[in-house]
CSV table of C-alpha atoms in Angstrom, one decimal:
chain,number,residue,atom,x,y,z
A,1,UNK,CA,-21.8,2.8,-3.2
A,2,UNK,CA,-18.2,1.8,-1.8
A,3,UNK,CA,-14.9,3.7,-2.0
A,4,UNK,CA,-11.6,1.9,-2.0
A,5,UNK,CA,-8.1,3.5,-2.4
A,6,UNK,CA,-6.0,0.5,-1.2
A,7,UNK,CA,-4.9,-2.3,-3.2
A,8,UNK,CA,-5.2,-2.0,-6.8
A,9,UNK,CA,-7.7,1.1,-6.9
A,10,UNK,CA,-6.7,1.9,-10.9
A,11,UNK,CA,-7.7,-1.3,-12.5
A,12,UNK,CA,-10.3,-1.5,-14.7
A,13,UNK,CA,-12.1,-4.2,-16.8
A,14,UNK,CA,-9.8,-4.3,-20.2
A,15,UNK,CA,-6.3,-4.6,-17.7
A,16,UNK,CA,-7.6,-7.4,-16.1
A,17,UNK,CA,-9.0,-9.3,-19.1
A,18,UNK,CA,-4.9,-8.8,-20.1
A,19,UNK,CA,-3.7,-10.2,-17.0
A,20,UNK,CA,-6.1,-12.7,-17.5
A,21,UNK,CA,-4.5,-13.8,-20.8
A,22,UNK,CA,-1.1,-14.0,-18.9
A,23,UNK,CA,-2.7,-16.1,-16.3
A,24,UNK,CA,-4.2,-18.7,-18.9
A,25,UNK,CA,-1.0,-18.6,-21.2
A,26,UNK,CA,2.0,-17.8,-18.8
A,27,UNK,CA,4.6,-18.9,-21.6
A,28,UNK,CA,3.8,-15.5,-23.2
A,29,UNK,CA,4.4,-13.3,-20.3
A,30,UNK,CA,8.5,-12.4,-20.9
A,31,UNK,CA,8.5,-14.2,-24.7
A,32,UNK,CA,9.2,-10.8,-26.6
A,33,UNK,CA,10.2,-6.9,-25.3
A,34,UNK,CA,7.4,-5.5,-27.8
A,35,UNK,CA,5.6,-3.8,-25.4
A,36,UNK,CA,8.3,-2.8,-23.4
A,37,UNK,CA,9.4,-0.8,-27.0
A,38,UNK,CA,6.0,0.5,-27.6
A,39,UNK,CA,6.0,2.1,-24.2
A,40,UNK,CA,9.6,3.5,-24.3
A,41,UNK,CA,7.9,5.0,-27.6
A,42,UNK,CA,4.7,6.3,-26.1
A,43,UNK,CA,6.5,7.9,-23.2
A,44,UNK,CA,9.1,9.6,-25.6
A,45,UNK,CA,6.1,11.1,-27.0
A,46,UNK,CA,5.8,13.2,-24.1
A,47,UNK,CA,9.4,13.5,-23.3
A,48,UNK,CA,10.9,13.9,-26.7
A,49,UNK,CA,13.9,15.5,-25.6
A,50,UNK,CA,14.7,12.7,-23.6
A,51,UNK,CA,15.6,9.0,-23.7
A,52,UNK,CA,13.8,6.7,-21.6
A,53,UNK,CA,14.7,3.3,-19.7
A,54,UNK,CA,11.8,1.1,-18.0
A,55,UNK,CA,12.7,-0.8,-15.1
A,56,UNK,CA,10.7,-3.1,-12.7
A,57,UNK,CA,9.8,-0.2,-10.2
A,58,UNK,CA,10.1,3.1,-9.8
A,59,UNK,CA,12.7,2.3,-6.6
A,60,UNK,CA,15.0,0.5,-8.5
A,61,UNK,CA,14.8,3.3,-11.6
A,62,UNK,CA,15.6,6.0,-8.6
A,63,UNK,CA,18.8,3.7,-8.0
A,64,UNK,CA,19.8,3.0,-11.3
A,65,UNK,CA,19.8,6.3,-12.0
A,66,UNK,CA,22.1,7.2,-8.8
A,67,UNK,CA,24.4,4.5,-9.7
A,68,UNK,CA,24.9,5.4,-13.0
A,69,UNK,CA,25.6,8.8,-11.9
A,70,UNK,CA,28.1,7.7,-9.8
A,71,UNK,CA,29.7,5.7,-12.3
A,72,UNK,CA,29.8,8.6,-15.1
A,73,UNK,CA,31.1,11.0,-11.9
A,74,UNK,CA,33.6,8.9,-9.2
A,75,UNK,CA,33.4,12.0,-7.5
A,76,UNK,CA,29.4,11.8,-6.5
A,77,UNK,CA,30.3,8.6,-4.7
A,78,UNK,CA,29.4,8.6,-1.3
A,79,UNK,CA,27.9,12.0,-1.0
A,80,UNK,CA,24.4,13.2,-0.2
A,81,UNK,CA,21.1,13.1,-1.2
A,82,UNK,CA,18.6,15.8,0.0
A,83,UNK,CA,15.0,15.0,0.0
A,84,UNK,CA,11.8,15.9,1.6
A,85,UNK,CA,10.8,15.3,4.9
A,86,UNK,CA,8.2,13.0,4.5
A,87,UNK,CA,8.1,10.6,2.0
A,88,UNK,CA,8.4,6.5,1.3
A,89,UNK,CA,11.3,4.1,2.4
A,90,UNK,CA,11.8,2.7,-1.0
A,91,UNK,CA,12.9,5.7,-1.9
A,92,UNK,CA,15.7,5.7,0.9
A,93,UNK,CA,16.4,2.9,0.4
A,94,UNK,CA,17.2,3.3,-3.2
A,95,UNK,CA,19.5,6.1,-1.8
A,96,UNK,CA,20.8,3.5,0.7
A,97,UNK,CA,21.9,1.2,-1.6
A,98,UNK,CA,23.5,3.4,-3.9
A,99,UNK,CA,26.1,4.0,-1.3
A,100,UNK,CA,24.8,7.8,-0.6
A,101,UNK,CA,23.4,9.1,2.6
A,102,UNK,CA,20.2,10.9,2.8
A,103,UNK,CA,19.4,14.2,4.5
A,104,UNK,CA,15.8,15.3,5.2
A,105,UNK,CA,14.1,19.0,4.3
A,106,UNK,CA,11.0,20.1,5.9
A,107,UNK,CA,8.0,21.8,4.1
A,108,UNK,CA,6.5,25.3,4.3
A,109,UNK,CA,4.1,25.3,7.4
A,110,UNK,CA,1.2,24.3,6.0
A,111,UNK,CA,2.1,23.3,2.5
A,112,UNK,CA,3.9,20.1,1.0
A,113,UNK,CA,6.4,22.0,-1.2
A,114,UNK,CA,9.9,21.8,1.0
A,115,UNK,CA,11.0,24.7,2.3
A,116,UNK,CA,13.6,26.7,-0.2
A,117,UNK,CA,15.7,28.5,3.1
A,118,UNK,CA,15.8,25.1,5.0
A,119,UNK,CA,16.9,23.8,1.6
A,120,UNK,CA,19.8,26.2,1.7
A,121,UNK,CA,20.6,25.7,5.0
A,122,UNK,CA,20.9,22.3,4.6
A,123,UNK,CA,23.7,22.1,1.8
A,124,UNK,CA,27.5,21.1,2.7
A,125,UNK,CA,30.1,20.5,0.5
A,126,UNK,CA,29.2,16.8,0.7
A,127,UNK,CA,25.4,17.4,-0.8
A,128,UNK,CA,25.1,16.8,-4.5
A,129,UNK,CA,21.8,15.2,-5.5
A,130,UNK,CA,18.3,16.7,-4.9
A,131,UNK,CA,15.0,14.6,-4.7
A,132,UNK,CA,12.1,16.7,-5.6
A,133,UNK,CA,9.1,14.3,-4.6
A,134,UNK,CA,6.4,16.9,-5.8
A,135,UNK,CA,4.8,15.6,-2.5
A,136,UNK,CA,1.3,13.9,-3.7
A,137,UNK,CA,1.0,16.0,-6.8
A,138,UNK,CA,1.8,19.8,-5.0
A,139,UNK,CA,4.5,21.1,-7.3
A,140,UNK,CA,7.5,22.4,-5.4
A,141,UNK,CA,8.4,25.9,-6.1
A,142,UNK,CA,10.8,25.1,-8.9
A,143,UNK,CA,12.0,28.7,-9.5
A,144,UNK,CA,13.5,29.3,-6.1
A,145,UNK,CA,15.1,25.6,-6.4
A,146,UNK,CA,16.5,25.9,-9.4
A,147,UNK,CA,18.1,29.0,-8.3
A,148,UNK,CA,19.4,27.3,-5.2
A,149,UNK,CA,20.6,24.4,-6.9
A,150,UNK,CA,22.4,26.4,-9.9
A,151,UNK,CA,24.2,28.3,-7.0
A,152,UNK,CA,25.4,25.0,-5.0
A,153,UNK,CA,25.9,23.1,-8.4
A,154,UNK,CA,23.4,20.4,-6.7
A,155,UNK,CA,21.9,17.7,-9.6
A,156,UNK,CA,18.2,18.3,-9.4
A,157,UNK,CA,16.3,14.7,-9.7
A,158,UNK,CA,12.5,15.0,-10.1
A,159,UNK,CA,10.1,12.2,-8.6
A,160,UNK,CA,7.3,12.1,-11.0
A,161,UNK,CA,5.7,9.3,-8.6
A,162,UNK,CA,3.0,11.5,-7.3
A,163,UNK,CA,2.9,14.0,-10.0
A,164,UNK,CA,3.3,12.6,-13.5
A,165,UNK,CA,1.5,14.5,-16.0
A,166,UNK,CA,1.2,17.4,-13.6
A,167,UNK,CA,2.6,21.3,-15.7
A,168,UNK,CA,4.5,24.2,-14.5
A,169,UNK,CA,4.9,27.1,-16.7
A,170,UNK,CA,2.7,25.2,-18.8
A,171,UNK,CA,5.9,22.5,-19.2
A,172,UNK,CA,5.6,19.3,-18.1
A,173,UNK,CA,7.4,18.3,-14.7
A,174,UNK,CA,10.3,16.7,-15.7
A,175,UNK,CA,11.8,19.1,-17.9
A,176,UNK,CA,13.0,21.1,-14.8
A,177,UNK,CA,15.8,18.5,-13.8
A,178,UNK,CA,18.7,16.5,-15.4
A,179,UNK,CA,16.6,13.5,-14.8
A,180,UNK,CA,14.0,12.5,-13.6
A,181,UNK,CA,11.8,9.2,-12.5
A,182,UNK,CA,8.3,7.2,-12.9
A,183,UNK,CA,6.8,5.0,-10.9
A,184,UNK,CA,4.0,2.8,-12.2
A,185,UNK,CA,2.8,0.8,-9.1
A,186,UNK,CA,-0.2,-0.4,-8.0
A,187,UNK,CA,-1.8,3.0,-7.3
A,188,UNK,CA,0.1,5.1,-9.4
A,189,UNK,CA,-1.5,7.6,-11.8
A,190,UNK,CA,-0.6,5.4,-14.7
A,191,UNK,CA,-0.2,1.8,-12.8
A,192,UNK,CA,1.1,-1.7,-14.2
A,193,UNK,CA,1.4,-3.1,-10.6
A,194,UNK,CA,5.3,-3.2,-11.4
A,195,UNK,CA,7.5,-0.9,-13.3
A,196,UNK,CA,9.2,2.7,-13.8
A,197,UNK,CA,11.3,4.5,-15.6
A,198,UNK,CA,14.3,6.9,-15.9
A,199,UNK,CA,14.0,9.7,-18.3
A,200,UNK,CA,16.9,12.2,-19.0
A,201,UNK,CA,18.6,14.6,-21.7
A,202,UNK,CA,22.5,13.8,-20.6
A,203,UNK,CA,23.7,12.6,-23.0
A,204,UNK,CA,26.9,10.5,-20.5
A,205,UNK,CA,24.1,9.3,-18.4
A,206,UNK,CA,21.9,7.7,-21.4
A,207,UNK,CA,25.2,5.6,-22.6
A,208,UNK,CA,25.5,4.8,-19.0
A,209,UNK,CA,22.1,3.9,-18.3
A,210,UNK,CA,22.1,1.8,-21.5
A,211,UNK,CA,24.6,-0.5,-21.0
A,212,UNK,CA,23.5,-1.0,-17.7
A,213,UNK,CA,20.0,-1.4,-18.9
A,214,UNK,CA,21.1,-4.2,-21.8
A,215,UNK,CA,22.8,-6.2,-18.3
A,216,UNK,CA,19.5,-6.7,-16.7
A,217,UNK,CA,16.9,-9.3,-17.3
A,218,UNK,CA,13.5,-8.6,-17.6
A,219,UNK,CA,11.5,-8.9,-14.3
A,220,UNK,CA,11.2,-12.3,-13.5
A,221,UNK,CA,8.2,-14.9,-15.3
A,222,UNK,CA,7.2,-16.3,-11.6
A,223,UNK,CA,6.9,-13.0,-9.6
A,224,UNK,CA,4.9,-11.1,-12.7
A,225,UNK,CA,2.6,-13.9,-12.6
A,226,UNK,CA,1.5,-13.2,-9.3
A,227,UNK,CA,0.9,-9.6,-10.5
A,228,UNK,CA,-1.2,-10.5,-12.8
A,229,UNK,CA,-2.9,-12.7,-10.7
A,230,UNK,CA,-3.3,-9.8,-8.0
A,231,UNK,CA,-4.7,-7.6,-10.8
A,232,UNK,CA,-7.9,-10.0,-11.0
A,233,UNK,CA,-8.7,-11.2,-8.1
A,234,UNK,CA,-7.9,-7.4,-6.4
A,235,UNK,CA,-10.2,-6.4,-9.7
A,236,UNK,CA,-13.4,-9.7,-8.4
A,237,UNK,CA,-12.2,-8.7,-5.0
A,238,UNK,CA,-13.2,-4.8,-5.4
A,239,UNK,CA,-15.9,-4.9,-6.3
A,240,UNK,CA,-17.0,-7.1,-3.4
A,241,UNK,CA,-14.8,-6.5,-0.9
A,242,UNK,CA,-17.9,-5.0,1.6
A,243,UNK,CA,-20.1,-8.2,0.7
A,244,UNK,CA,-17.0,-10.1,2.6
A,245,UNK,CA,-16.7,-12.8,-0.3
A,246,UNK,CA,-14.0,-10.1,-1.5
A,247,UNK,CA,-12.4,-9.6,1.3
A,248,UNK,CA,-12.1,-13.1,1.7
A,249,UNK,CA,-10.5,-13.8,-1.4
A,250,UNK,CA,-8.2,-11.1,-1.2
A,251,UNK,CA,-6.8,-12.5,1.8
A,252,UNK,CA,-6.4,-15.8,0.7
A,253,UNK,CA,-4.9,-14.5,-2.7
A,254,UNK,CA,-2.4,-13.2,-0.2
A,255,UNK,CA,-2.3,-16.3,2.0
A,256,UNK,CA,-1.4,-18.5,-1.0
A,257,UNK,CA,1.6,-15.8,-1.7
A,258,UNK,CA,0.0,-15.2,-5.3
A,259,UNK,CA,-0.7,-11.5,-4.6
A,260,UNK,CA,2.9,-9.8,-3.5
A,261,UNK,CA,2.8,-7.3,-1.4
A,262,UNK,CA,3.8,-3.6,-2.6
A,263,UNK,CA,6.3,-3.3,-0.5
A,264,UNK,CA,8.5,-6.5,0.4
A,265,UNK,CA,9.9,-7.7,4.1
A,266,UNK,CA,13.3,-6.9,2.4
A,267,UNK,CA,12.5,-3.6,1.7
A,268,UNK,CA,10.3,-2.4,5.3
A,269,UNK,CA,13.6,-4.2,7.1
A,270,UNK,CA,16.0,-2.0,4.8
A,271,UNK,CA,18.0,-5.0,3.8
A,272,UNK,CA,19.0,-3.4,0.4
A,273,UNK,CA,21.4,-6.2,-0.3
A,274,UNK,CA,18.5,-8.0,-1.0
A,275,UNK,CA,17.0,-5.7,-3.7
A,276,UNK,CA,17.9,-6.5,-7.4
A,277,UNK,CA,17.3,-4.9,-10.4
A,278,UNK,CA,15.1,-5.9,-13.8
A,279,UNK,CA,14.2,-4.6,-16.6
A,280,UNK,CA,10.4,-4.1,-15.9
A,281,UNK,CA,8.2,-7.1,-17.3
A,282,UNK,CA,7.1,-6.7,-21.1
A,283,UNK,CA,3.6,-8.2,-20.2
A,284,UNK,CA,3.3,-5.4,-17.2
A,285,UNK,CA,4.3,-3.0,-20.1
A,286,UNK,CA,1.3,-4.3,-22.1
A,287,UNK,CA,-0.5,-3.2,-19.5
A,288,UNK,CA,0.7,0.2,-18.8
A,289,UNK,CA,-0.4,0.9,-22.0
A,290,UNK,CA,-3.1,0.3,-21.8
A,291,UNK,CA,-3.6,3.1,-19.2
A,292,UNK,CA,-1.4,5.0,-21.8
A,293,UNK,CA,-4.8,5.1,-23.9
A,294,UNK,CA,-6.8,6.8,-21.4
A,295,UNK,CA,-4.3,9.5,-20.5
A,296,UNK,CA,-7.0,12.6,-21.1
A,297,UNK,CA,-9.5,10.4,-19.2
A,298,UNK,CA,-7.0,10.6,-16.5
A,299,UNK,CA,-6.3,13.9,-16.1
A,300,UNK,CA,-9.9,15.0,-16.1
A,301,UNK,CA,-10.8,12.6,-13.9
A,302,UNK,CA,-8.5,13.5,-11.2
A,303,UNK,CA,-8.7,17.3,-11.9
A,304,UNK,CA,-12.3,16.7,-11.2
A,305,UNK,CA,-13.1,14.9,-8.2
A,306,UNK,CA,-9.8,17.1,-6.1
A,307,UNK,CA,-12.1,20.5,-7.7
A,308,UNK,CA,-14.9,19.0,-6.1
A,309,UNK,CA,-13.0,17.7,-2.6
A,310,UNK,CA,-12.2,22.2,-2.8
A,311,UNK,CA,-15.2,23.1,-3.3
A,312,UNK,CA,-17.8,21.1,-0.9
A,313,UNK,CA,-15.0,20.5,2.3
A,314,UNK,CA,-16.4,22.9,4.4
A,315,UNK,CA,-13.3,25.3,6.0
A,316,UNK,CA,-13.1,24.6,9.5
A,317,UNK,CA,-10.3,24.4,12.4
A,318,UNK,CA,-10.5,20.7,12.1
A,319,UNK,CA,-10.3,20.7,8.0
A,320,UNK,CA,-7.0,22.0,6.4
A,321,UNK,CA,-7.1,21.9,2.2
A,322,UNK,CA,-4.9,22.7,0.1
A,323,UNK,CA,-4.4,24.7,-2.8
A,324,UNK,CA,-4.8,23.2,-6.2
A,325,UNK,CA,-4.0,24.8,-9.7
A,326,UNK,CA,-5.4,23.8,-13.2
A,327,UNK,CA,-2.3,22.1,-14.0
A,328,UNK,CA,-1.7,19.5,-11.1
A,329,UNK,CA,-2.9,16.1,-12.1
A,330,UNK,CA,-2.2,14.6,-8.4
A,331,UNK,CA,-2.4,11.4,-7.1
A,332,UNK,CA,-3.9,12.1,-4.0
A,333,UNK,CA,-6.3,15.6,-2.6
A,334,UNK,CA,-4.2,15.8,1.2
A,335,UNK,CA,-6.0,17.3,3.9
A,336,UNK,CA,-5.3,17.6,7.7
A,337,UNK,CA,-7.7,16.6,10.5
A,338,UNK,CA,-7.8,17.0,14.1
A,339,UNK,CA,-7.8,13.3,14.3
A,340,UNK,CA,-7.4,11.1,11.2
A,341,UNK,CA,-7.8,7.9,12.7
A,342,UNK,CA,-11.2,8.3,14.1
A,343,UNK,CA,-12.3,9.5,11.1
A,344,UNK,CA,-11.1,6.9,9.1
A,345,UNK,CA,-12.9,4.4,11.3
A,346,UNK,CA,-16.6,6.5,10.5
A,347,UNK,CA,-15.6,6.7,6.7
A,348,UNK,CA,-15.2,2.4,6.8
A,349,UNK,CA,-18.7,1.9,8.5
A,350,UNK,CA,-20.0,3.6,5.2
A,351,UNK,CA,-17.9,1.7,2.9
A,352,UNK,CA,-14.8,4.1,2.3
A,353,UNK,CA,-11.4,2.8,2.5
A,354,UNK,CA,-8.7,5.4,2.2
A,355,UNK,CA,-5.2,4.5,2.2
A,356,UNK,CA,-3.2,5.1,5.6
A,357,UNK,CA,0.0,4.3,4.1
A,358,UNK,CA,1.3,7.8,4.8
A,359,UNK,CA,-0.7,8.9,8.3
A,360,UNK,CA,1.3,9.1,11.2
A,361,UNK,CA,4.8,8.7,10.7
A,362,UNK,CA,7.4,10.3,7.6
A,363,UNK,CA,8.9,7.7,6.9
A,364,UNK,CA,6.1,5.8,5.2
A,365,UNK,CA,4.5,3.4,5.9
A,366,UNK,CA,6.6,4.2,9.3
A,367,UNK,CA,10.0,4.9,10.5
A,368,UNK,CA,10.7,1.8,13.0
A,369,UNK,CA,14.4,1.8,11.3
A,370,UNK,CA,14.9,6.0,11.6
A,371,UNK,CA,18.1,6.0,12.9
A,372,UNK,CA,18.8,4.0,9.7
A,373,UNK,CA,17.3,5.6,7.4
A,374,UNK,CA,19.3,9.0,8.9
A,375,UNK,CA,15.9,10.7,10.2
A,376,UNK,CA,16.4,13.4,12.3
A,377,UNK,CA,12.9,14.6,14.0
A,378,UNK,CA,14.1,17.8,14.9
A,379,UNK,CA,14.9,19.0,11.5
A,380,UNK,CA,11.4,17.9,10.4
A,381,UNK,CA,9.2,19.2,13.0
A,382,UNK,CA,6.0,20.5,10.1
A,383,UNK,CA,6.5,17.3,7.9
A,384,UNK,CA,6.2,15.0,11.5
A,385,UNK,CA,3.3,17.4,12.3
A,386,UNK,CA,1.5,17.0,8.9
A,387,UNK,CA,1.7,13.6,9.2
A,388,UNK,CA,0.2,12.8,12.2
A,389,UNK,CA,-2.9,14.8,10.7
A,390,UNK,CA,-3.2,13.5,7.1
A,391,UNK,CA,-5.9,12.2,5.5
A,392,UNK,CA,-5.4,11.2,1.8
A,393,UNK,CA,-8.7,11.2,-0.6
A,394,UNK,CA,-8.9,9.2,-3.7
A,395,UNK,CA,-8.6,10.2,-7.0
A,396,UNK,CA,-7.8,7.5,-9.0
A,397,UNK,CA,-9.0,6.3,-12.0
A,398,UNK,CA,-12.2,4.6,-10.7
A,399,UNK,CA,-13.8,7.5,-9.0
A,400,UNK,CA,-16.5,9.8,-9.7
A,401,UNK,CA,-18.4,12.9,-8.7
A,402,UNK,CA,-20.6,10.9,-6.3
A,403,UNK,CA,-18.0,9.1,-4.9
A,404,UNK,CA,-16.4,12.3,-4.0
A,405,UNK,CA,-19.4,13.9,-2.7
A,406,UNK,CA,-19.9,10.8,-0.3
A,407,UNK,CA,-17.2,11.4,0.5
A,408,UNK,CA,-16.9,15.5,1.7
A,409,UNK,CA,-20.5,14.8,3.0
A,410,UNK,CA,-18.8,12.3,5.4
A,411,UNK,CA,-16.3,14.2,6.2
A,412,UNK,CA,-18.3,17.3,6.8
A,413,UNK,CA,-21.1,15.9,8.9
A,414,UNK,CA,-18.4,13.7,10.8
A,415,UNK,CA,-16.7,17.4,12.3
A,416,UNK,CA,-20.6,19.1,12.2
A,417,UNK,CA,-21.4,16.3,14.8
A,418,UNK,CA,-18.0,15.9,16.8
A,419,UNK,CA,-17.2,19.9,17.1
């Protein structure tokens, strides 16, 4: 029984039998925006309050949005951007390219919800935007944010990326912001390989947004090809990846350029120049919903296997968990280790493949370009920490209970051997 979080870990048999269909008859792939209307519809049914706009990424929805603040607001040009202390390029990038500059907050010690006093202490008169990331599904503390944001008349932008579907106060997240974004990437909790969205109840930003929106064409026919073509052979390639035929084919999917990579040599070199827009593809969209479809599958899928990663980790000094509540819907369980690496390296001889992505550096996947990117390690010192140490576990759409129990037994008789 094999584990894999990397590559396209939410795939399952009915999305790729619709990127198959987009393989075999490409001239349908951009030929109508039918499903791009059908999600904006399904998504307004959870956010009724709010108007939605799907773009090709949840990066580029993050910098549409900022631009067309800026552009309802001169004011907000050039101004800063506070966000947590670790967390993924694109997003600073997005920042980047908006023209904004963007200032890091660390977390709680041990906790991934950013730290409301180094929050406060953080704010000049040039700070006027607020990322909360909802770091891999653990909800900020919203009350004491709010409250801090009300007071410094900072615009609160949620990142649903890690979180979507996730409550507070038995609301959804999103409703605790002016706007908010989705990402549904490749291993998103609802994932279409490529696409996002904006949602938001201003009223100047929706015109905004909207004719912006109408500008943009829709992700291009050649590059959503190769998505599609990722989602089956990463589906063939899954499944077989440990008999090596399917590792083999991944890599030569890749080779042959027909499987893009999640996040671009434009993008890791921060050349933001270089980053367009789209509207996201409407065959990607067909997709998406299909994942729409199994929404309470979802949730109680992921619910489950982090209630079982609580219950059988065994609390050690090499084992940190986290608290979970009944309404996160996360898209990874974190833990810290004494040394993540090592561990990993165990977990592959028995056919578990987590993904490293955000282990050992907070810029993720790393923070070669820091000074860049406006990183400053002293301000950060637990988010640095907490990185070095993480360990992500799967709980995407493809696991199960045994799955999870390989996986804590692992883990477990790993630290019962090495203490």
């Amino acid at each position: 029984m094999s584990v894999i979080s990397q590559f396209t870990p939410n795939t399952k048999f009915k999305e790729a039998l619709i990127s198959l269909k987009y393989i075999l008859l490409p001239f349908l792939i951009n030929s109508s925006d039918r499903h791009i209307s059908k999600l904006s519809n399904q998504l307004k049914l959870f956010y009724p309050d709010h108007e939605n706009f799907l773009f090709d990424s949840g990066r580029t929805s993050l910098y549409e949005l900022l631009r067309a603040y800026i552009q309802v607001d001169s004011k907000l040009d050039e101004k800063q951007v506070l966000l947590a202390g670790h967390t993924c390029l694109v997003v600073v990038n997005s920042i980047l390219k908006a023209g904004l500059t963007p200032k890091y907050i660390d977390f709680k010690k041990d906790s991934y919800q950013i730290d409301p006093q180094k929050l406060e202490e953080a704010i000049t008169p040039e700070t006027k935007f607020l990322v909360l990331q909802h770091t891999f599904g653990q909800i900020e503390d919203l009350k004491s944010i709010q409250n801090i944001a009300k007071k410094h008349n900072l615009i609160i932008i949620e990142d649903l990326a890690h979180s979507f579907l996730s409550k507070y106060q038995n609301k959804l997240l999103g409703n605790f912001s002016d706007s908010a974004f989705l990402s549904f990437g490749t291993n998103k909790i609802l994932s279409c390989l490529r696409g996002g969205a904006v949602i938001t109840k201003n009223l100047k930003l929706q015109r905004q947004l909207q004719e912006n929106w109408e500008q943009l064409e829709q992700f291009p026919i050649s590059k959503t090809y190769q998505h599609h073509f990722k989602q089956v052979g990463f589906y063939i390639g899954q499944i077989t990846y440990f008999f090596k035929v399917g590792k083999l084919l991944m890599w030569l999917l890749s080779k042959l350029r027909l499987a893009p990579k999640v996040i671009s040599l434009s993008e890791k070199h921060s050349w933001t120049s270089q980053l367009d827009s789209f509207q996201i593809s409407d065959s990607l969209a067909h997709v998406c919903l299909k994942q729409f479809n199994r929404i309470p599958e979802n949730i109680k899928t992921r619910q489950t296997i982090a209630e079982i990663y609580q219950k059988e980790l065994q609390p050690t000094p090499e084992i940190k968990t986290f608290p979970i509540s009944k309404d996160q819907v996360q898209l990874f369980y974190p833990i810290l280790v004494s040394d993540p690496q090592s561990l990993n390296q165990v977990l592959k001889r028995y056919n578990v493949l987590l993904n490293l992505d955000w282990t050992g550096s907070p810029i993720s996947p790393d923070m070669k370009l820091s000074s860049k990117y406006y990183y400053n390690s002293s301000n950060c010192p637990v988010a640095i920490n907490q990185a070095k140490q993480l360990i992500l576990l799967p709980l995407h759409q493809n696991m199960n209970q045994n799955k999870a129990k390989k996986i804590t037994n692992l883990i477990n008789k790993y630290y019962e051997t090495y203490r």
